[in-house]
Every structure is written in structure tokens, then in C-alpha cells.
XYZ file of N, CA and C in Angstrom:
786
model
N -68.901 -48.646 -70.689
C -68.912 -47.190 -70.443
C -67.543 -46.890 -71.313
N -67.952 -45.611 -71.578
C -67.019 -44.883 -72.298
C -65.704 -44.066 -71.275
N -64.694 -43.888 -71.527
C -63.686 -42.988 -70.738
C -63.395 -42.019 -71.585
N -63.621 -40.733 -70.919
C -62.725 -39.514 -71.724
C -61.651 -39.016 -70.988
N -60.717 -38.779 -71.898
C -59.457 -38.409 -71.139
C -59.004 -37.041 -71.763
N -58.549 -36.087 -70.969
C -58.566 -34.606 -71.363
C -56.877 -34.685 -71.774
N -56.457 -34.094 -72.720
C -54.944 -34.471 -73.727
C -54.660 -33.265 -74.182
N -55.497 -32.087 -73.931
C -55.152 -31.111 -74.782
C -54.481 -29.852 -74.261
N -53.992 -29.844 -73.108
C -53.244 -28.766 -72.494
C -51.921 -28.877 -72.765
N -51.101 -27.179 -72.543
C -49.953 -27.144 -72.953
C -48.844 -27.819 -72.162
N -49.334 -28.170 -70.756
C -48.279 -28.580 -70.164
C -47.147 -27.782 -69.591
N -47.383 -26.376 -69.460
C -46.462 -25.615 -69.180
C -45.364 -25.774 -68.081
N -45.740 -26.267 -67.170
C -45.047 -26.611 -65.809
C -44.174 -27.633 -66.173
N -44.045 -28.459 -67.027
C -43.137 -29.515 -67.540
C -42.657 -29.197 -69.006
N -42.539 -27.788 -69.097
C -41.996 -27.420 -70.584
C -40.795 -27.649 -70.985
N -39.819 -28.618 -69.920
C -38.527 -29.074 -70.436
C -39.079 -30.311 -71.834
N -40.005 -30.911 -71.628
C -40.325 -31.766 -72.414
C -41.424 -31.567 -73.262
N -42.588 -30.925 -72.419
C -43.832 -30.440 -73.410
C -43.332 -29.580 -74.532
N -42.439 -28.690 -74.877
C -42.150 -27.914 -75.841
C -42.197 -28.764 -76.840
N -41.819 -30.103 -76.903
C -41.598 -30.983 -77.720
C -42.613 -32.031 -78.193
N -43.271 -32.390 -77.259
C -44.577 -33.426 -77.310
C -45.771 -33.142 -76.471
N -46.932 -33.479 -76.597
C -47.924 -32.937 -75.925
C -47.709 -33.758 -74.348
N -48.163 -33.090 -73.326
C -47.874 -33.894 -72.125
C -48.133 -35.308 -71.742
N -49.475 -35.969 -72.088
C -49.808 -37.109 -72.244
C -48.884 -38.085 -72.814
N -47.980 -37.616 -73.876
C -47.038 -38.503 -74.523
C -45.634 -38.598 -73.936
N -45.496 -37.676 -72.651
C -44.047 -37.814 -72.114
C -44.296 -39.422 -71.483
N -43.002 -39.815 -71.475
C -42.893 -41.320 -71.324
C -42.403 -41.328 -69.898
N -42.710 -42.467 -69.525
C -42.733 -43.409 -68.120
C -42.345 -44.903 -68.384
N -41.028 -45.081 -68.358
C -40.553 -46.426 -68.676
C -40.753 -46.596 -70.260
N -40.677 -45.686 -70.855
C -40.386 -45.803 -72.527
C -41.758 -46.102 -73.077
N -42.901 -45.923 -72.205
C -44.283 -45.630 -72.506
C -44.862 -44.287 -72.370
N -45.658 -43.699 -73.047
C -46.211 -42.384 -72.622
C -47.381 -42.625 -71.098
N -47.352 -41.692 -70.667
C -48.109 -41.670 -69.365
C -49.720 -42.102 -69.676
N -49.914 -41.722 -71.140
C -51.391 -42.041 -71.487
C -51.650 -43.516 -71.555
N -50.567 -43.959 -71.910
C -50.671 -45.520 -72.088
C -50.952 -46.136 -70.637
N -50.286 -45.853 -69.831
C -50.313 -46.284 -68.282
C -51.792 -46.052 -67.916
N -52.048 -45.106 -67.979
C -53.532 -44.366 -67.480
C -54.527 -45.331 -68.343
N -54.381 -45.644 -69.682
C -55.405 -46.524 -70.176
C -55.344 -47.806 -70.005
N -54.012 -48.414 -69.734
C -53.819 -49.622 -69.111
C -54.610 -49.958 -67.886
N -54.724 -48.846 -67.093
C -55.546 -48.870 -65.843
C -56.906 -49.018 -65.863
N -57.701 -48.417 -66.857
C -58.835 -48.484 -66.941
C -59.043 -49.736 -67.736
N -58.140 -50.179 -68.641
C -58.547 -51.442 -69.471
C -58.382 -52.648 -68.603
N -57.767 -52.544 -67.416
C -57.707 -53.743 -66.394
C -59.084 -54.063 -65.824
N -59.902 -52.804 -65.395
C -61.399 -52.858 -65.365
C -62.387 -53.310 -66.041
N -61.848 -53.328 -67.528
C -62.842 -53.745 -68.520
C -63.408 -52.544 -69.120
N -62.592 -51.236 -68.985
C -62.837 -50.138 -69.606
C -62.157 -50.007 -70.835
N -62.491 -50.448 -72.108
C -61.772 -50.114 -73.314
C -61.946 -49.249 -74.491
N -63.256 -48.213 -74.169
C -63.472 -47.543 -75.140
C -63.358 -46.066 -74.451
N -62.489 -45.510 -75.305
C -61.863 -44.290 -75.077
C -62.053 -42.933 -75.958
N -62.158 -42.000 -75.491
C -62.452 -40.792 -76.363
C -61.492 -39.701 -75.624
N -60.414 -39.428 -76.619
C -59.162 -38.450 -76.540
C -59.576 -37.096 -76.727
N -59.685 -36.223 -75.903
C -59.764 -34.659 -76.365
C -58.522 -34.101 -76.503
N -58.127 -33.866 -77.684
C -56.791 -33.551 -78.344
C -56.855 -31.930 -78.433
N -55.555 -31.305 -78.287
C -55.456 -29.866 -78.342
C -53.982 -29.769 -78.944
N -53.232 -29.366 -78.075
C -51.726 -28.970 -78.220
C -51.153 -30.252 -78.728
N -50.335 -30.136 -79.803
C -49.534 -31.266 -80.840
C -50.519 -32.430 -80.544
N -51.723 -32.173 -80.954
C -52.688 -33.521 -80.900
C -52.190 -34.289 -82.005
N -51.817 -34.101 -83.103
C -51.298 -34.744 -84.230
C -50.472 -35.857 -83.571
N -49.661 -35.729 -82.620
C -48.585 -36.803 -82.202
C -49.284 -37.716 -81.285
N -50.335 -37.555 -80.998
C -51.219 -38.553 -80.072
C -51.826 -39.362 -81.402
N -52.442 -38.854 -82.280
C -52.779 -39.318 -83.626
C -52.017 -40.391 -84.218
N -50.564 -39.969 -84.329
C -49.597 -40.799 -85.105
C -49.352 -42.142 -83.953
N -48.977 -41.658 -82.775
C -48.873 -42.959 -81.866
C -49.639 -43.949 -81.885
N -51.216 -43.705 -82.142
C -51.915 -44.700 -82.373
C -52.382 -45.274 -83.533
N -51.866 -44.417 -84.481
C -51.824 -44.988 -86.102
C -50.674 -46.132 -86.190
N -49.393 -45.564 -85.485
C -48.688 -46.672 -85.504
C -48.241 -47.576 -84.431
N -49.400 -47.733 -83.637
C -49.203 -48.650 -82.439
C -48.642 -49.588 -82.545
N -48.871 -50.559 -83.549
C -48.401 -52.235 -83.815
C -46.859 -51.771 -83.845
N -46.268 -50.798 -84.767
C -44.937 -50.584 -84.794
C -44.060 -50.465 -83.369
N -44.758 -49.996 -82.538
C -43.938 -49.552 -81.083
C -43.401 -50.937 -80.865
N -44.445 -51.926 -80.769
C -43.584 -53.098 -79.956
C -43.603 -54.391 -81.235
N -43.416 -54.218 -82.300
C -43.176 -55.231 -83.102
C -41.790 -55.499 -83.814
N -41.583 -56.574 -84.446
C -40.513 -56.761 -85.176
C -40.811 -56.566 -86.683
N -40.311 -55.955 -87.431
C -41.098 -55.581 -88.832
C -39.926 -55.463 -89.613
N -40.344 -55.831 -90.977
C -39.499 -55.562 -92.014
C -39.987 -54.791 -93.267
N -39.292 -53.941 -93.640
C -39.610 -53.165 -94.809
C -38.786 -53.243 -95.910
N -39.737 -53.889 -97.023
C -38.960 -54.218 -98.338
C -38.984 -53.121 -99.392
N -38.102 -51.986 -99.316
C -37.985 -51.136 -100.123
C -38.122 -51.462 -101.650
N -37.526 -52.719 -102.105
C -37.561 -52.781 -103.264
C -39.008 -53.279 -103.976
N -40.177 -53.555 -102.947
C -41.187 -53.813 -103.362
C -42.210 -52.686 -102.761
N -42.297 -51.530 -103.263
C -43.112 -50.443 -102.851
C -43.210 -50.273 -101.301
N -41.896 -50.571 -100.958
C -41.945 -50.212 -99.171
C -43.065 -51.049 -98.503
N -43.052 -52.530 -99.071
C -43.889 -53.204 -98.358
C -43.652 -53.671 -96.991
N -44.640 -53.524 -96.006
C -44.226 -53.851 -94.601
C -44.886 -54.881 -94.127
N -43.919 -56.097 -93.448
C -44.570 -57.060 -92.718
C -44.224 -57.097 -91.285
N -45.240 -57.242 -90.739
C -45.005 -57.445 -89.033
C -44.953 -58.737 -88.717
N -43.841 -59.074 -87.992
C -43.469 -60.472 -87.703
C -43.737 -60.819 -86.286
N -44.145 -60.164 -85.166
C -44.546 -60.298 -84.187
C -44.782 -59.200 -83.389
N -45.594 -59.241 -82.580
C -46.142 -58.056 -81.809
C -46.568 -58.282 -80.366
N -46.758 -57.538 -79.380
C -47.083 -57.682 -78.162
C -48.373 -57.795 -78.284
N -49.149 -58.403 -77.046
C -50.340 -58.655 -76.862
C -51.392 -57.278 -77.193
N -52.373 -57.625 -78.041
C -53.148 -56.523 -78.610
C -54.077 -56.315 -77.627
N -54.011 -54.759 -77.575
C -54.982 -54.088 -76.406
C -56.581 -54.396 -77.408
N -57.389 -54.354 -76.364
C -58.926 -54.331 -76.858
C -59.602 -53.075 -76.736
N -58.745 -52.194 -77.394
C -59.283 -50.713 -77.113
C -59.777 -50.130 -78.132
N -60.867 -49.111 -78.544
C -61.133 -48.630 -79.193
C -61.098 -47.027 -78.828
N -60.277 -46.243 -79.779
C -59.769 -45.064 -79.115
C -60.335 -44.206 -80.376
N -61.231 -42.999 -80.045
C -61.738 -41.872 -80.616
C -60.900 -40.592 -80.255
N -60.196 -40.175 -81.480
C -59.388 -39.071 -81.071
C -59.858 -37.719 -81.717
N -60.599 -36.980 -80.730
C -61.340 -35.889 -81.019
C -60.363 -34.379 -81.005
N -60.551 -33.594 -82.090
C -59.723 -32.188 -82.023
C -60.771 -31.583 -81.099
N -60.030 -30.927 -80.141
C -61.222 -30.012 -79.486
C -60.653 -28.678 -79.177
N -59.742 -28.375 -79.783
C -59.345 -26.804 -80.063
C -57.949 -26.404 -79.371
N -57.292 -25.798 -79.895
C -55.884 -25.391 -79.174
C -56.014 -24.801 -77.730
N -56.662 -23.620 -77.828
C -57.026 -23.275 -76.482
C -58.539 -23.292 -75.600
N -59.128 -24.311 -76.321
C -60.223 -24.578 -75.580
C -60.172 -24.769 -74.053
N -60.829 -24.525 -73.051
C -60.901 -24.865 -71.593
C -61.428 -26.401 -71.624
N -61.038 -26.883 -70.090
C -61.462 -28.293 -69.966
C -62.769 -28.801 -70.312
N -63.793 -27.535 -69.498
C -65.058 -27.984 -70.030
C -65.525 -28.023 -71.226
N -65.011 -27.004 -71.922
C -65.148 -26.754 -73.381
C -64.892 -28.072 -74.218
N -63.756 -28.553 -73.708
C -63.255 -30.043 -74.562
C -64.723 -30.966 -74.056
N -64.932 -31.333 -72.917
C -65.685 -32.287 -72.652
C -66.983 -32.121 -73.683
N -67.548 -30.901 -73.422
C -68.948 -30.726 -74.330
C -68.518 -31.091 -75.908
N -67.244 -30.619 -76.040
C -67.137 -30.974 -77.806
C -67.260 -32.450 -77.909
N -67.084 -33.301 -77.049
C -67.193 -34.896 -77.396
C -68.504 -35.355 -76.951
N -69.491 -34.499 -76.610
C -70.577 -35.023 -76.154
C -71.421 -36.129 -77.369
N -71.177 -35.784 -78.408
C -71.620 -36.604 -79.621
C -71.063 -38.024 -79.636
N -70.039 -38.161 -79.029
C -69.591 -39.477 -79.148
C -69.644 -40.387 -77.930
N -70.584 -39.542 -76.907
C -70.293 -40.071 -75.566
C -71.969 -40.644 -75.352
N -72.953 -39.580 -76.120
C -74.339 -40.042 -76.235
C -74.965 -39.937 -74.831
N -76.378 -40.397 -74.429
C -76.856 -40.210 -73.332
C -76.594 -41.297 -72.267
N -75.517 -41.404 -71.800
C -74.979 -42.476 -70.795
C -74.271 -41.866 -69.790
N -73.848 -42.857 -68.714
C -72.792 -42.603 -67.921
C -71.706 -42.399 -68.603
N -70.485 -41.938 -68.358
C -69.292 -42.069 -68.561
C -68.121 -41.786 -67.456
N -66.795 -42.040 -67.546
C -65.777 -41.615 -66.700
C -64.809 -40.691 -67.402
N -64.300 -39.984 -66.603
C -63.670 -38.666 -66.950
C -62.111 -38.547 -66.283
N -61.107 -38.632 -66.676
C -59.845 -38.070 -66.201
C -59.127 -37.417 -66.820
N -57.654 -36.886 -66.444
C -56.831 -36.276 -66.945
C -55.924 -37.058 -67.448
N -54.973 -36.505 -68.720
C -54.084 -36.951 -69.251
C -52.565 -36.943 -68.644
N -52.614 -36.722 -67.349
C -51.314 -36.548 -66.898
C -51.071 -37.097 -65.692
N -52.040 -37.970 -64.808
C -52.057 -38.458 -63.709
C -52.532 -40.009 -63.451
N -51.652 -40.674 -62.569
C -51.952 -42.178 -62.445
C -52.050 -42.375 -60.653
N -52.947 -43.637 -60.781
C -53.305 -43.779 -59.254
C -53.575 -45.350 -59.430
N -54.012 -45.629 -58.153
C -54.073 -47.251 -58.113
C -55.729 -47.303 -57.524
N -56.417 -46.268 -57.782
C -57.773 -46.143 -57.200
C -58.560 -47.249 -57.889
N -59.528 -48.028 -57.215
C -60.421 -48.942 -57.599
C -61.536 -48.805 -58.577
N -61.162 -48.717 -59.743
C -62.495 -48.196 -60.752
C -63.783 -48.786 -60.487
N -63.820 -50.066 -60.222
C -64.968 -50.781 -60.137
C -65.772 -50.143 -58.782
N -64.699 -50.115 -57.722
C -65.450 -49.405 -56.571
C -65.981 -48.137 -56.428
N -65.192 -47.513 -57.298
C -65.642 -46.043 -57.907
C -66.758 -45.929 -58.465
N -67.232 -47.046 -59.563
C -68.205 -46.947 -59.998
C -69.477 -47.258 -59.193
N -69.543 -48.214 -58.652
C -70.211 -48.590 -57.624
C -70.883 -47.628 -56.481
N -69.872 -46.862 -55.865
C -70.130 -45.840 -55.109
C -70.990 -44.548 -55.960
N -70.590 -44.651 -57.330
C -71.384 -43.590 -57.816
C -72.832 -44.051 -58.242
N -73.221 -45.115 -58.647
C -74.217 -45.759 -58.479
C -75.301 -45.702 -57.383
N -74.469 -45.957 -56.417
C -75.187 -45.991 -54.825
C -75.816 -44.607 -54.341
N -75.128 -43.356 -54.928
C -75.520 -42.224 -54.295
C -76.479 -41.481 -55.339
N -76.623 -41.991 -56.579
C -77.742 -41.360 -57.356
C -77.235 -39.791 -57.915
N -76.290 -39.149 -57.449
C -76.275 -37.908 -58.082
C -75.648 -37.713 -59.454
N -75.342 -36.651 -59.611
C -75.210 -36.632 -61.205
C -73.329 -36.688 -61.202
N -72.577 -36.443 -60.159
C -71.181 -36.518 -60.547
C -70.501 -37.054 -59.152
N -69.347 -37.777 -59.196
C -68.856 -38.411 -58.652
C -67.098 -37.791 -58.730
N -66.265 -37.408 -57.851
C -65.316 -36.966 -58.155
C -64.036 -38.118 -57.176
N -62.888 -38.229 -57.586
C -62.248 -38.903 -56.700
C -61.396 -37.911 -55.920
N -61.522 -38.150 -54.753
C -60.626 -36.951 -53.977
C -59.451 -37.721 -53.310
N -58.450 -37.275 -53.469
C -57.159 -37.688 -52.741
C -56.273 -36.721 -52.039
N -55.456 -37.260 -51.369
C -54.647 -36.357 -50.200
C -53.157 -36.196 -50.810
N -52.823 -35.117 -51.143
C -51.507 -34.562 -51.665
C -50.505 -34.913 -50.389
N -49.456 -35.379 -51.020
C -47.842 -35.316 -50.356
C -47.405 -34.091 -50.358
N -47.048 -33.785 -48.921
C -45.897 -32.634 -48.917
C -44.870 -32.717 -49.651
N -44.305 -31.447 -50.193
C -43.015 -31.753 -50.922
C -41.987 -31.751 -50.175
N -42.169 -31.594 -48.730
C -40.796 -31.677 -47.773
C -41.335 -32.617 -46.931
N -40.110 -33.345 -46.117
C -40.451 -34.351 -45.301
C -40.837 -33.290 -43.905
N -41.119 -34.223 -42.745
C -41.673 -33.414 -41.552
C -40.828 -34.443 -40.456
N -40.601 -33.512 -39.351
C -40.029 -34.121 -38.123
C -41.163 -34.330 -37.123
N -41.160 -35.381 -36.546
C -41.885 -35.583 -35.245
C -40.974 -35.346 -34.114
N -41.606 -34.446 -33.430
C -40.864 -33.588 -32.378
C -42.104 -33.695 -31.069
N -41.352 -34.306 -29.949
C -41.998 -34.307 -28.531
C -41.855 -33.004 -28.134
N -42.636 -32.480 -26.797
C -42.383 -31.569 -26.060
C -40.907 -31.081 -25.517
N -40.358 -32.115 -25.516
C -38.879 -31.856 -24.912
C -37.656 -31.668 -26.325
N -38.520 -31.469 -27.556
C -37.903 -31.296 -28.611
C -36.749 -32.408 -29.133
N -37.094 -33.588 -28.649
C -36.583 -34.830 -29.057
C -37.076 -35.199 -30.144
N -36.275 -35.610 -31.571
C -37.150 -35.882 -32.664
C -37.566 -37.443 -32.487
N -38.665 -37.781 -32.726
C -38.898 -39.045 -32.685
C -39.290 -39.675 -33.941
N -39.263 -39.167 -34.937
C -39.390 -39.649 -36.513
C -39.107 -38.816 -37.413
N -38.461 -39.024 -38.380
C -38.783 -38.307 -39.802
C -39.682 -38.884 -40.758
N -40.510 -38.452 -41.401
C -41.595 -38.652 -42.269
C -41.218 -37.908 -43.727
N -41.051 -38.779 -44.755
C -40.675 -38.134 -45.841
C -42.152 -37.996 -46.408
N -42.204 -36.745 -47.087
C -43.376 -36.333 -47.898
C -44.697 -36.966 -47.261
N -45.257 -36.559 -46.186
C -46.604 -37.032 -45.598
C -47.503 -36.537 -46.193
N -48.436 -37.328 -46.038
C -50.032 -36.842 -46.976
C -50.396 -35.667 -46.088
N -51.183 -34.608 -46.386
C -51.349 -33.544 -45.750
C -52.738 -33.894 -45.042
N -52.641 -33.854 -43.794
C -53.904 -34.358 -43.101
C -55.066 -33.475 -43.246
N -56.156 -34.072 -43.441
C -57.741 -33.641 -43.400
C -57.689 -32.670 -44.615
N -56.714 -32.783 -45.636
C -57.085 -32.001 -47.110
C -57.163 -32.880 -47.982
N -58.109 -32.485 -48.688
C -58.542 -33.400 -49.975
C -58.443 -32.758 -51.241
N -58.079 -33.173 -52.452
C -58.058 -32.458 -53.637
C -58.553 -33.243 -54.633
N -58.812 -32.636 -55.795
C -59.504 -32.989 -56.926
C -58.312 -34.242 -57.601
N -58.739 -35.289 -57.716
C -57.654 -36.314 -58.218
C -58.095 -36.716 -59.597
N -59.040 -36.391 -60.095
C -59.350 -36.683 -61.466
C -60.358 -37.832 -61.383
N -60.266 -38.834 -62.035
C -61.111 -40.298 -61.942
C -62.741 -39.990 -61.600
N -63.218 -39.003 -62.448
C -64.707 -38.928 -62.306
C -65.672 -40.114 -62.820
N -66.666 -40.185 -62.210
C -67.993 -40.618 -62.943
C -68.785 -39.628 -63.305
N -69.315 -39.598 -64.358
C -70.668 -38.514 -64.507
C -71.706 -38.752 -65.463
N -72.689 -38.286 -64.863
C -74.035 -38.531 -65.959
C -74.038 -37.502 -66.807
N -74.637 -37.933 -68.290
C -74.970 -36.869 -69.268
C -75.447 -35.670 -69.221
N -76.249 -35.158 -67.862
C -77.157 -34.394 -67.671
C -75.923 -33.144 -67.092
N -74.731 -33.787 -66.831
C -73.729 -32.432 -66.495
C -73.317 -31.835 -67.624
N -73.532 -32.011 -68.987
C -73.288 -31.365 -70.250
C -73.994 -30.015 -70.207
N -75.032 -29.957 -69.394
C -76.051 -28.713 -69.129
C -75.276 -27.606 -68.610
N -74.509 -28.034 -67.637
C -73.681 -27.051 -66.772
C -72.510 -26.619 -67.415
N -72.097 -26.820 -68.778
C -70.885 -26.285 -69.327
C -71.664 -25.486 -70.525
N -71.241 -24.462 -70.405
C -71.307 -23.311 -71.341
C -70.857 -23.402 -72.855
N -69.606 -23.587 -72.862
C -68.578 -23.547 -74.155
C -67.297 -23.784 -73.850
N -66.761 -23.346 -74.991
C -65.112 -23.692 -74.970
C -64.413 -22.904 -73.922
N -64.885 -21.670 -73.360
C -64.261 -20.839 -72.540
C -64.579 -21.314 -71.176
N -65.270 -22.388 -70.983
C -65.504 -22.764 -69.632
C -64.587 -23.722 -69.102
N -64.116 -23.617 -67.925
C -63.245 -24.535 -67.116
C -64.215 -25.358 -66.550
N -63.940 -26.570 -66.623
C -64.803 -27.618 -65.888
C -64.689 -27.693 -64.518
N -63.571 -27.262 -64.025
C -63.141 -27.154 -62.502
C -63.742 -25.965 -62.003
N -64.224 -25.002 -62.656
C -64.914 -23.756 -62.540
C -66.262 -23.938 -62.292
N -67.112 -23.296 -62.889
C -68.478 -22.779 -62.705
C -69.316 -24.144 -62.695
N -69.031 -25.069 -63.477
C -69.929 -26.503 -63.691
C -69.678 -27.177 -62.078
N -68.509 -27.552 -61.689
C -68.321 -28.310 -60.639
C -68.728 -27.532 -59.513
N -68.582 -26.320 -59.572
C -69.233 -25.381 -58.354
C -70.681 -25.388 -58.099
N -71.343 -25.404 -59.326
C -72.654 -25.209 -59.609
C -73.272 -26.792 -59.163
N -72.697 -27.627 -59.397
C -73.133 -29.148 -59.217
C -72.876 -29.336 -57.597
N -71.764 -28.678 -56.969
C -71.749 -28.708 -55.384
C -72.897 -27.834 -54.755
N -73.221 -26.828 -55.346
C -74.270 -25.701 -54.758
C -75.300 -26.403 -54.863
N -75.712 -27.258 -55.830
C -77.020 -28.154 -55.863
C -76.944 -29.649 -55.308
N -75.840 -29.703 -54.577
C -75.692 -30.955 -53.831
C -75.658 -32.219 -55.003
N -75.197 -31.944 -56.230
C -75.065 -32.885 -57.332
C -73.852 -33.621 -57.568
N -72.647 -33.557 -56.409
C -71.577 -34.124 -56.623
C -71.033 -34.746 -55.204
N -70.517 -35.849 -55.373
C -70.154 -36.740 -54.185
C -68.747 -36.972 -54.377
N -67.695 -36.858 -53.233
C -66.664 -37.220 -53.275
C -66.176 -38.679 -52.839
N -65.644 -39.410 -53.893
C -65.082 -40.785 -53.544
C -63.582 -40.743 -52.956
N -63.530 -41.138 -51.631
C -62.370 -40.511 -51.051
C -61.227 -41.857 -51.072
N -60.283 -41.422 -51.804
C -59.210 -42.419 -52.082
C -57.664 -42.157 -51.360
N -57.681 -43.257 -50.457
C -56.501 -42.792 -49.467
C -55.110 -43.550 -50.115
N -55.290 -44.166 -51.269
C -54.127 -44.850 -51.735
C -53.144 -43.983 -52.479
N -52.447 -44.373 -53.627
C -51.662 -43.649 -54.100
C -52.398 -42.987 -55.326
N -51.552 -41.881 -55.562
C -52.048 -40.715 -56.586
C -50.969 -39.715 -56.957
N -50.730 -39.760 -58.126
C -49.288 -38.510 -58.631
C -49.942 -38.176 -59.909
N -49.872 -36.949 -59.655
C -50.012 -36.028 -61.046
C -48.582 -35.763 -61.503
N -48.462 -35.830 -62.868
C -47.032 -35.458 -63.478
C -46.954 -33.849 -64.006
N -46.779 -33.329 -62.794
C -46.737 -31.399 -63.299
C -45.525 -31.017 -63.537
N -44.692 -31.765 -63.116
C -43.180 -31.118 -63.060
C -42.183 -32.220 -63.636
N -40.954 -31.938 -63.733
C -40.098 -32.965 -64.134
C -39.675 -33.894 -63.022
N -39.648 -33.180 -61.887
C -39.493 -34.141 -60.669
C -40.330 -34.954 -60.590
N -41.690 -34.461 -60.592
C -42.813 -35.872 -60.818
C -42.479 -36.918 -61.765
N -41.839 -36.553 -62.833
C -41.543 -37.603 -63.728
C -40.624 -38.511 -63.335
N -39.227 -37.716 -62.577
C -38.683 -38.407 -62.413
C -38.742 -39.667 -60.933
N -39.927 -38.960 -60.325
C -40.389 -39.875 -59.293
C -41.184 -41.161 -59.747
N -42.098 -40.984 -60.871
C -42.958 -41.919 -61.313
C -41.805 -42.692 -62.058
N -40.892 -42.141 -62.955
C -40.018 -43.249 -63.582
C -39.253 -44.127 -62.763
N -38.871 -43.734 -61.692
C -38.007 -44.486 -60.338
C -38.845 -45.458 -59.936
N -40.259 -45.253 -59.866
C -41.237 -46.192 -59.119
C -41.235 -47.408 -60.083
N -41.528 -47.104 -61.519
C -41.892 -47.907 -62.578
C -40.472 -48.798 -62.886
N -39.449 -48.226 -62.728
C -38.063 -48.881 -63.136
C -37.471 -49.984 -62.015
N -38.106 -49.587 -60.680
C -38.087 -50.552 -59.444
C -38.934 -51.612 -59.247
N -39.967 -51.413 -60.478
C -41.241 -52.439 -60.530
C -41.930 -52.043 -59.257
N -42.310 -50.983 -58.550
C -42.640 -50.568 -57.454
C -43.731 -49.628 -57.776
N -44.352 -49.814 -58.826
C -45.408 -48.609 -59.568
C -46.535 -49.190 -58.893
N -47.452 -48.726 -58.003
C -48.444 -48.690 -57.276
C -49.777 -49.145 -58.546
N -49.649 -47.997 -59.663
C -50.747 -48.077 -60.535
C -50.904 -49.366 -61.388
N -49.676 -49.862 -61.605
C -49.376 -51.116 -62.470
C -50.095 -52.160 -61.762
N -51.517 -52.410 -61.936
C -52.596 -52.832 -61.346
C -52.670 -54.554 -62.457
N -52.190 -54.190 -63.650
C -52.234 -55.264 -64.917
C -50.765 -55.909 -64.538
N -51.045 -57.058 -65.111
C -50.047 -57.878 -65.434
C -49.188 -57.653 -66.588
N -48.010 -57.260 -66.570
C -47.008 -56.402 -67.430
C -45.823 -57.344 -67.714
N -45.509 -58.034 -68.890
C -44.260 -58.633 -69.088
C -43.418 -57.671 -69.818
N -42.390 -57.205 -68.803
C -41.321 -56.153 -69.280
C -39.907 -56.553 -68.454
């Protein structure tokens, strides 16, 4: 099964870094967050990726074209026409990556429709290039197959930005809860499973996938939520990046389901 990753946005809310590189290339632990997302899918045997490029997409192309160099010892022989010899490298990923130019200002739905030719007439997965989770992708897919609808979206509970106090009727503080999950509120966490028929609901480049297409699927009863109560974090701001970086550096990253020698 192919995995489509939306990598074309401007990332304006994390402009401290996105003015230099596309958001999916912002690093967590010296690795682009895109790498973390792909490693998660690869752990479940999903190794064929289609990346929808836009803003500074050439940087993502350069990253994969030089992938071996990022983790290798290498010698450049400048006296011999700059001959390159790779001495050692990290374990080779079993990835097949298609990098598709989907336009600078194309909306999310338009980007998805532009890569239809690479997907074909088959079920595929879709996610955003700026969020990590420990969602079980095997269970997600089995859930999708079980209900027979056109789309499954992973629903997650966002954490509150501020901590809350547990207070009884006498105003005694019983507990401090740091960044609690918002009770009874579920949001779009990405990590979709989609049937190819969803392309029929995307009009063109100007279509936001989160707008008319998903609303129409909901109206027709063709989208079902897979509730994930575990870890999920989108990297929208510099504050989010620091949170993810801290978890990774402390070896407490819940999304690191694969074995990683680091």
C-alpha cells in the first residue's frame, strides 16, 4: 500500500525555521520530522511513499538524492575528477520514494488529486508532513477494512496549552494536571486510510481536502473516525518543536516504535 505525505505548505506558524527550509525538513534530533514519520510507516511494512512537494520542494529532493551521505563515512578524491567512495553507511531503508511537484500554492486536496496517477486504483494512506504519533497503523488499516466506507480519519484528543487545577467544593487543590487532554473533544489527527473513490470529491488545485471533500464524505456517511487516545503531536510552532526534541533526546519519544541505534 502506498503512503501519501503532504509536504508542500509554507509552515508560516513556525516561520523561525520554515523561511529557510520546508516544514517537513525541520529537524528533530538531527533528523527531519519527515524521516520520523516515514520510519513510523516503515515499521508497519509500508515502504512506498509519494511526497507532495510545494514550498522549497527542491530541498526534499536534495535530501533523498544525497541520503547515503547523511549517515556515511565518505572520501572525495579531488585529484580523480572528484571521485566519491562511501566506506560505511547506516542500515539501508527499504523505501521507494516518489517526489511529486504539486504546485507552490495548491491546496491540500489539489495536491492529493495531482498524485492520483502514482496511486492508481487502490486503497492508500495519507498523512501530513508535520505530525508524529504512536498510532498502530495495522489496527488503523484493519478498522478501515472492517467498516467498508471510503475514508477513515484518525481522531485524536488535543492537549490543553495550560495546566489545570483539580479543586474540590471547599477550594482545596487536589491535583495539578499539566496539559490535560481536552475531554470529549476529538480533532483530525491525519493518518487517513482512503479508497480511490475519494478523488471524485476533489475538484482541483483550489480544493482544501479538509473542507468540501471531507464534509461531503461525512454528509454521505462515508467517513469513519478511528479514535486514538495515545500520543499525537503536530509541530506547528517552535514550542512544539522543542517539546518533540526534548522527548527524542531523553529517549522518551512515544512515536519511536522502531529500533533505533543512536
